[in-house]
Tab-separated table of C-alpha atoms in Angstrom:
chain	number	residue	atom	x	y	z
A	1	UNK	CA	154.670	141.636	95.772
A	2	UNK	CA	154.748	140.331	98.881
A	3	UNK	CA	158.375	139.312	98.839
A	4	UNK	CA	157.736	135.622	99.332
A	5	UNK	CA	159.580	133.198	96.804
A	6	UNK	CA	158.971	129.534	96.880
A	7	UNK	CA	161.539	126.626	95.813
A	8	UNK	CA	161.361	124.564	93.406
A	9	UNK	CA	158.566	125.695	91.488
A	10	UNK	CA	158.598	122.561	89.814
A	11	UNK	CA	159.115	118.792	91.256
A	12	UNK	CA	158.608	115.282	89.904
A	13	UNK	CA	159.219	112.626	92.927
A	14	UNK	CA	158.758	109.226	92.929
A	15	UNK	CA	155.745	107.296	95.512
A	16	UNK	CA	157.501	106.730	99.091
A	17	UNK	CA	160.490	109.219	98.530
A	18	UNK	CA	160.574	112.488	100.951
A	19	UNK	CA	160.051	115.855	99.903
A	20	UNK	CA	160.593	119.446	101.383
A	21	UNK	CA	159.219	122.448	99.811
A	22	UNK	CA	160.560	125.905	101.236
A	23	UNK	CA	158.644	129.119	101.691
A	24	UNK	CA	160.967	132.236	101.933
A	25	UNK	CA	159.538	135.710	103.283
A	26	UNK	CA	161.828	138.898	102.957
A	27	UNK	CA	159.602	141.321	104.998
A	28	UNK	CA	159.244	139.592	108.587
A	29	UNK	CA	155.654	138.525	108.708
A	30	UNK	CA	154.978	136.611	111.923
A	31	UNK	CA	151.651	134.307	110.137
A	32	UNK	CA	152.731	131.682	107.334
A	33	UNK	CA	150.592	129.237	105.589
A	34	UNK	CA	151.107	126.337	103.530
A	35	UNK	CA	148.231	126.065	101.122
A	36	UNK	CA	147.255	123.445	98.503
A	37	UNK	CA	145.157	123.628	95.622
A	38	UNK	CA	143.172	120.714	93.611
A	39	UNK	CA	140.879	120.795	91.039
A	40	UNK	CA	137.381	120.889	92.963
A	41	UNK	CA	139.030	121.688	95.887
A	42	UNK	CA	140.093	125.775	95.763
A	43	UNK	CA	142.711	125.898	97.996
A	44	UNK	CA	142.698	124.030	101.669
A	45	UNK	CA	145.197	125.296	104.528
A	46	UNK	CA	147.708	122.545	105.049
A	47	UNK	CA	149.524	124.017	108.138
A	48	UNK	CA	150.138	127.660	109.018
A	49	UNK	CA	152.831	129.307	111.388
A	50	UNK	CA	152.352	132.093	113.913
A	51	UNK	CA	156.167	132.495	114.639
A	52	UNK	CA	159.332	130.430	115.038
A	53	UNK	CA	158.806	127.350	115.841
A	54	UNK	CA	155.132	127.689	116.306
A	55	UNK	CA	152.868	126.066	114.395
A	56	UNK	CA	149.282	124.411	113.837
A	57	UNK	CA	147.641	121.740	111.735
A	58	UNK	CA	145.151	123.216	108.702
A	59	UNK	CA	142.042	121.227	107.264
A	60	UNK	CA	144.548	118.629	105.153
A	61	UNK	CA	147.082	118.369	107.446
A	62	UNK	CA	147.891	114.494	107.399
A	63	UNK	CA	150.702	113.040	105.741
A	64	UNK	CA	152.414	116.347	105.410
A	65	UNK	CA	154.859	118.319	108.659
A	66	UNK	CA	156.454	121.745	108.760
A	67	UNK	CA	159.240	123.509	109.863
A	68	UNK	CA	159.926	126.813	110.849
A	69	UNK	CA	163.602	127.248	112.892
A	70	UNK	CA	163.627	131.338	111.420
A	71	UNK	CA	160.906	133.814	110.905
A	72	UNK	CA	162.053	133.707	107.394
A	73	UNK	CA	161.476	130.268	106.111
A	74	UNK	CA	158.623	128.063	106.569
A	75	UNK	CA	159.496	124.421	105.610
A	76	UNK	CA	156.810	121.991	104.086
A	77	UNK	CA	157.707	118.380	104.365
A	78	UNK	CA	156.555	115.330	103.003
A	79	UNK	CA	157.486	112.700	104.908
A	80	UNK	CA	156.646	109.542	101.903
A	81	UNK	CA	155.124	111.424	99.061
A	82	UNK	CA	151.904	109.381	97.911
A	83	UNK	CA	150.454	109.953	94.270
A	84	UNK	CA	147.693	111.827	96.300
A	85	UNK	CA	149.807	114.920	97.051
A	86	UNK	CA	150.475	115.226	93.619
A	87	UNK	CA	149.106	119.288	93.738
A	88	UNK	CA	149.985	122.496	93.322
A	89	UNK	CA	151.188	124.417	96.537
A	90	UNK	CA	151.089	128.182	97.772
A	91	UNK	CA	152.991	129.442	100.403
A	92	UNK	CA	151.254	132.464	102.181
A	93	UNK	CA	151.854	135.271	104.569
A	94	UNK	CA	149.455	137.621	106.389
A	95	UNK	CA	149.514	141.136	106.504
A	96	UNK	CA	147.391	143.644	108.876
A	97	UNK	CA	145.851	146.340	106.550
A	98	UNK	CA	143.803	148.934	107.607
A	99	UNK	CA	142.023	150.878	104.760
A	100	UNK	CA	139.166	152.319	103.530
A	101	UNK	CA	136.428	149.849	104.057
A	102	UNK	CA	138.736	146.528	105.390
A	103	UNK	CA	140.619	146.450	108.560
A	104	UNK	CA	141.484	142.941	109.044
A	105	UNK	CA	144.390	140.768	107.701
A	106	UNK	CA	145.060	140.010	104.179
A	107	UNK	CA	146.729	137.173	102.813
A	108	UNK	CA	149.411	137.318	99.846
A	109	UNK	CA	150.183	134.368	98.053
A	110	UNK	CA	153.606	133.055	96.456
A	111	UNK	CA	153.968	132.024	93.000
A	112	UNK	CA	153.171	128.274	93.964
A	113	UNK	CA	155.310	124.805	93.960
A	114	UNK	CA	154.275	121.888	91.336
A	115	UNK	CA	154.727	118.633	92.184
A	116	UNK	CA	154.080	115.244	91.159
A	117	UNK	CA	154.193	112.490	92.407
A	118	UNK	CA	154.323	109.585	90.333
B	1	UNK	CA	132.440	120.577	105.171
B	2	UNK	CA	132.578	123.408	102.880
B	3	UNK	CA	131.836	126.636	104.756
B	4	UNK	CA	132.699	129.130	101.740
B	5	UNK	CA	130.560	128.315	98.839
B	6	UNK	CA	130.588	129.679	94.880
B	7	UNK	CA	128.210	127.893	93.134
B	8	UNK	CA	128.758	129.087	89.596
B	9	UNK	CA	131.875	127.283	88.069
B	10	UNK	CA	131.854	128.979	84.982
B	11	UNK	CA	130.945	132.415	83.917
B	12	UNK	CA	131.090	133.812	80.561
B	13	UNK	CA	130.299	137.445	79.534
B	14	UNK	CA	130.983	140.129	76.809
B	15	UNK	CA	133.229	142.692	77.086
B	16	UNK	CA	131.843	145.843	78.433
B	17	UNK	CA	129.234	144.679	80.242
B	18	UNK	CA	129.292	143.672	84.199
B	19	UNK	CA	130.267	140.400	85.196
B	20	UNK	CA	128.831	139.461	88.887
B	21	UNK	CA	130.624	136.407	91.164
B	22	UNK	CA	128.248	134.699	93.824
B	23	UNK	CA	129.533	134.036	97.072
B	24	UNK	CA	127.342	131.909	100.010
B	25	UNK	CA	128.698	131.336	103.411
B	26	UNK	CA	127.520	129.407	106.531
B	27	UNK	CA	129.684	130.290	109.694
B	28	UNK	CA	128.123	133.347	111.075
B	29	UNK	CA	131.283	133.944	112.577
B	30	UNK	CA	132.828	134.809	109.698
B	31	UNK	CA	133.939	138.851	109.664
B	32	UNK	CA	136.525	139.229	106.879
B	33	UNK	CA	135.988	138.575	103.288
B	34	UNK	CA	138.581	138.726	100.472
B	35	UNK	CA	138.102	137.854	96.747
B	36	UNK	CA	141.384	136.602	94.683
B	37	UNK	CA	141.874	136.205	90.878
B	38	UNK	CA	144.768	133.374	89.758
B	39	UNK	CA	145.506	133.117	86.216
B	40	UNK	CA	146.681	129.895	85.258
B	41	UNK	CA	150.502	128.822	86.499
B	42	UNK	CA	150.287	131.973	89.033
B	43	UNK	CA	149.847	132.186	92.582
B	44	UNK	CA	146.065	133.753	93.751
B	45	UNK	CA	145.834	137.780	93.564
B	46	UNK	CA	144.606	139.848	96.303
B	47	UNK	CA	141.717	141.562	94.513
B	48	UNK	CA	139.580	143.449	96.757
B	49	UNK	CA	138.851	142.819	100.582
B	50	UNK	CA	135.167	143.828	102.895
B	51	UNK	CA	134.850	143.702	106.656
B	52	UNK	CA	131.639	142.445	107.805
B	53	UNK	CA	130.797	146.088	109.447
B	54	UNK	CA	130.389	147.138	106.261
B	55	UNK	CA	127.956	146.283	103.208
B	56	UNK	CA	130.099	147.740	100.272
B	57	UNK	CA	133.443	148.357	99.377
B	58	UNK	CA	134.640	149.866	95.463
B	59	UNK	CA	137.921	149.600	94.408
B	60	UNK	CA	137.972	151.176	90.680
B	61	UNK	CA	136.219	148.394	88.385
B	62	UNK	CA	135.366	145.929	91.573
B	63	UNK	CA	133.081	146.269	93.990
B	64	UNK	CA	132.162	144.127	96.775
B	65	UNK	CA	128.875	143.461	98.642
B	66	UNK	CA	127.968	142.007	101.750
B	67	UNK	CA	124.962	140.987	102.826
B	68	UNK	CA	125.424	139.756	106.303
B	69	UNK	CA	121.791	138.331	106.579
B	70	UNK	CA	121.841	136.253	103.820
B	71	UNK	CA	124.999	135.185	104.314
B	72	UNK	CA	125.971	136.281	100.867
B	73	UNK	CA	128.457	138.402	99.291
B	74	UNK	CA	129.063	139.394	95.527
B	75	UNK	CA	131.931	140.751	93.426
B	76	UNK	CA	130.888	143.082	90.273
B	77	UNK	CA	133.405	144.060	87.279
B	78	UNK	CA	132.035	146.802	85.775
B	79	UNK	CA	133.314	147.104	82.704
B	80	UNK	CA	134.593	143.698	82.404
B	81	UNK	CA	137.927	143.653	80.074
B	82	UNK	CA	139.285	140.639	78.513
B	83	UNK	CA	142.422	140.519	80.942
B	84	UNK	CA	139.764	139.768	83.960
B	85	UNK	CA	139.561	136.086	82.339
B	86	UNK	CA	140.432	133.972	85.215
B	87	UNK	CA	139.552	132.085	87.899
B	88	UNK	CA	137.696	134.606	91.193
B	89	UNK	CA	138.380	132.758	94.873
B	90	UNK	CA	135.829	134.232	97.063
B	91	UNK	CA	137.582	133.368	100.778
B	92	UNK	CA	136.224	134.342	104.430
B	93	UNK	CA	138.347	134.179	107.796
B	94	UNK	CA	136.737	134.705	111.103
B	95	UNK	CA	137.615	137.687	113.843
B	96	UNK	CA	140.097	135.814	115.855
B	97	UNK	CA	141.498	133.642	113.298
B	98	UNK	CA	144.317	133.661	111.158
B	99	UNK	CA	143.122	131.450	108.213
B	100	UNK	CA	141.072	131.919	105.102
B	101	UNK	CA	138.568	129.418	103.896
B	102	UNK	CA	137.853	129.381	100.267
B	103	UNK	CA	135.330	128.515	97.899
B	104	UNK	CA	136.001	126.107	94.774
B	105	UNK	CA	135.905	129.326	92.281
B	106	UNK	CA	134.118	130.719	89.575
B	107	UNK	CA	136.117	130.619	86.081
B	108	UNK	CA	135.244	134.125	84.271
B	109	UNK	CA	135.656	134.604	80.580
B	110	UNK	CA	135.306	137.932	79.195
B	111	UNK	CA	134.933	137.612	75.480
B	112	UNK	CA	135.608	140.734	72.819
């Protein structure tokens, strides 16, 4: 458990409305990542975070902005949700590890937001 | 441009025996390699984790292996249970990133 909880789990928005999806982390990780995932797809890096207020664009990046005023929360926005970001999404955090064969970063994913947009 | 590539969608073996997840990759630059399992309506699992300095790493019933000049890394369940049905991410981030790329996924059903 990588103490990262992810509201709501579940959405159904309407074509052109706005949508935010939060990301909250309980352990102060500086890296979080936005992820989606699509059938065919595995799961593409929207944005990520590398502390407050900073932030880069992922593979899938267009029509979608982020947030991130406190280490804590990482804010996923949807500006005008299109029926194209209808998707599951996984909020991430990284964590050094250094163990027996792997000393790198590992990522730990949330529990995931559904949404659809219809 | 898919850099992380599984090529099996579907796997299905019996109970007991060893199930083995394909893994192809095509930026040398790549150093880390993870594998995550996601059952259906969960988030992905951290399942077991190489660095490219090494060729194998076991972690009870999972092993990884890396082979660096092939480009090519595989994840064996020995013995493979029913609970392992699920879907195996095989995902590869390079030295100075941050980031994981990810294959599509192999589905694995273990069947009694």
């Amino acid at each position: 458990d990588a103490g990262i909880t992810q509201s709501p789990r579940h959405k159904v928005t309407e074509t052109g409305t706005p949508v935010t999806l939060r990301c909250h982390q309980t352990e102060n990780h500086r890296y979080m990542y936005w992820y989606r995932q699509d059938p065919g797809h595995g799961l593409r890096l929207i944005h990520y975070s590398y502390g407050v207020k900073d932030t880069d664009k992922g593979e899938v990046s267009d029509g979608y902005s982020v947030s991130r005023s406190k280490t804590e929360d990482f804010l996923l926005t949807l500006e005008s949700a299109t029926s194209s970001q209808t998707s599951v999404y996984f909020c991430a955090i990284s964590e050094p590890t250094l163990k027996r064969g792997y000393s790198g970063n590992t990522i730990y994913f949330g529990e995931g937001s559904w949404l659809t947009v219809v | 441009d898919q850099q992380v590539k599984q090529n099996s969608p579907s796997l299905s073996v019996q109970e007991g025996r060893i199930s083995i997840l394909n893994c192809d990759y095509t930026n040398s630059m790549f150093d880390y390699f993870l594998w995550y399992k996601k059952y259906p309506a969960e988030g992905p699992t951290f399942l077991i984790s190489i660095s490219s300095i090494k060729d194998k790493n076991e972690d009870g019933r999972f092993t990884v292996f890396l082979n660096k000049s092939a480009k090519h890394l595989s994840l064996h369940i020995v013995p493979s249970q029913p609970g392992d049905s699920a879907v195996y991410f095989c995902a590869a981030m390079k030295n100075s990133g941050y980031a994981l790329n990810f294959g599509k996924g192999t589905s694995l059903l273990v069947t009694p």
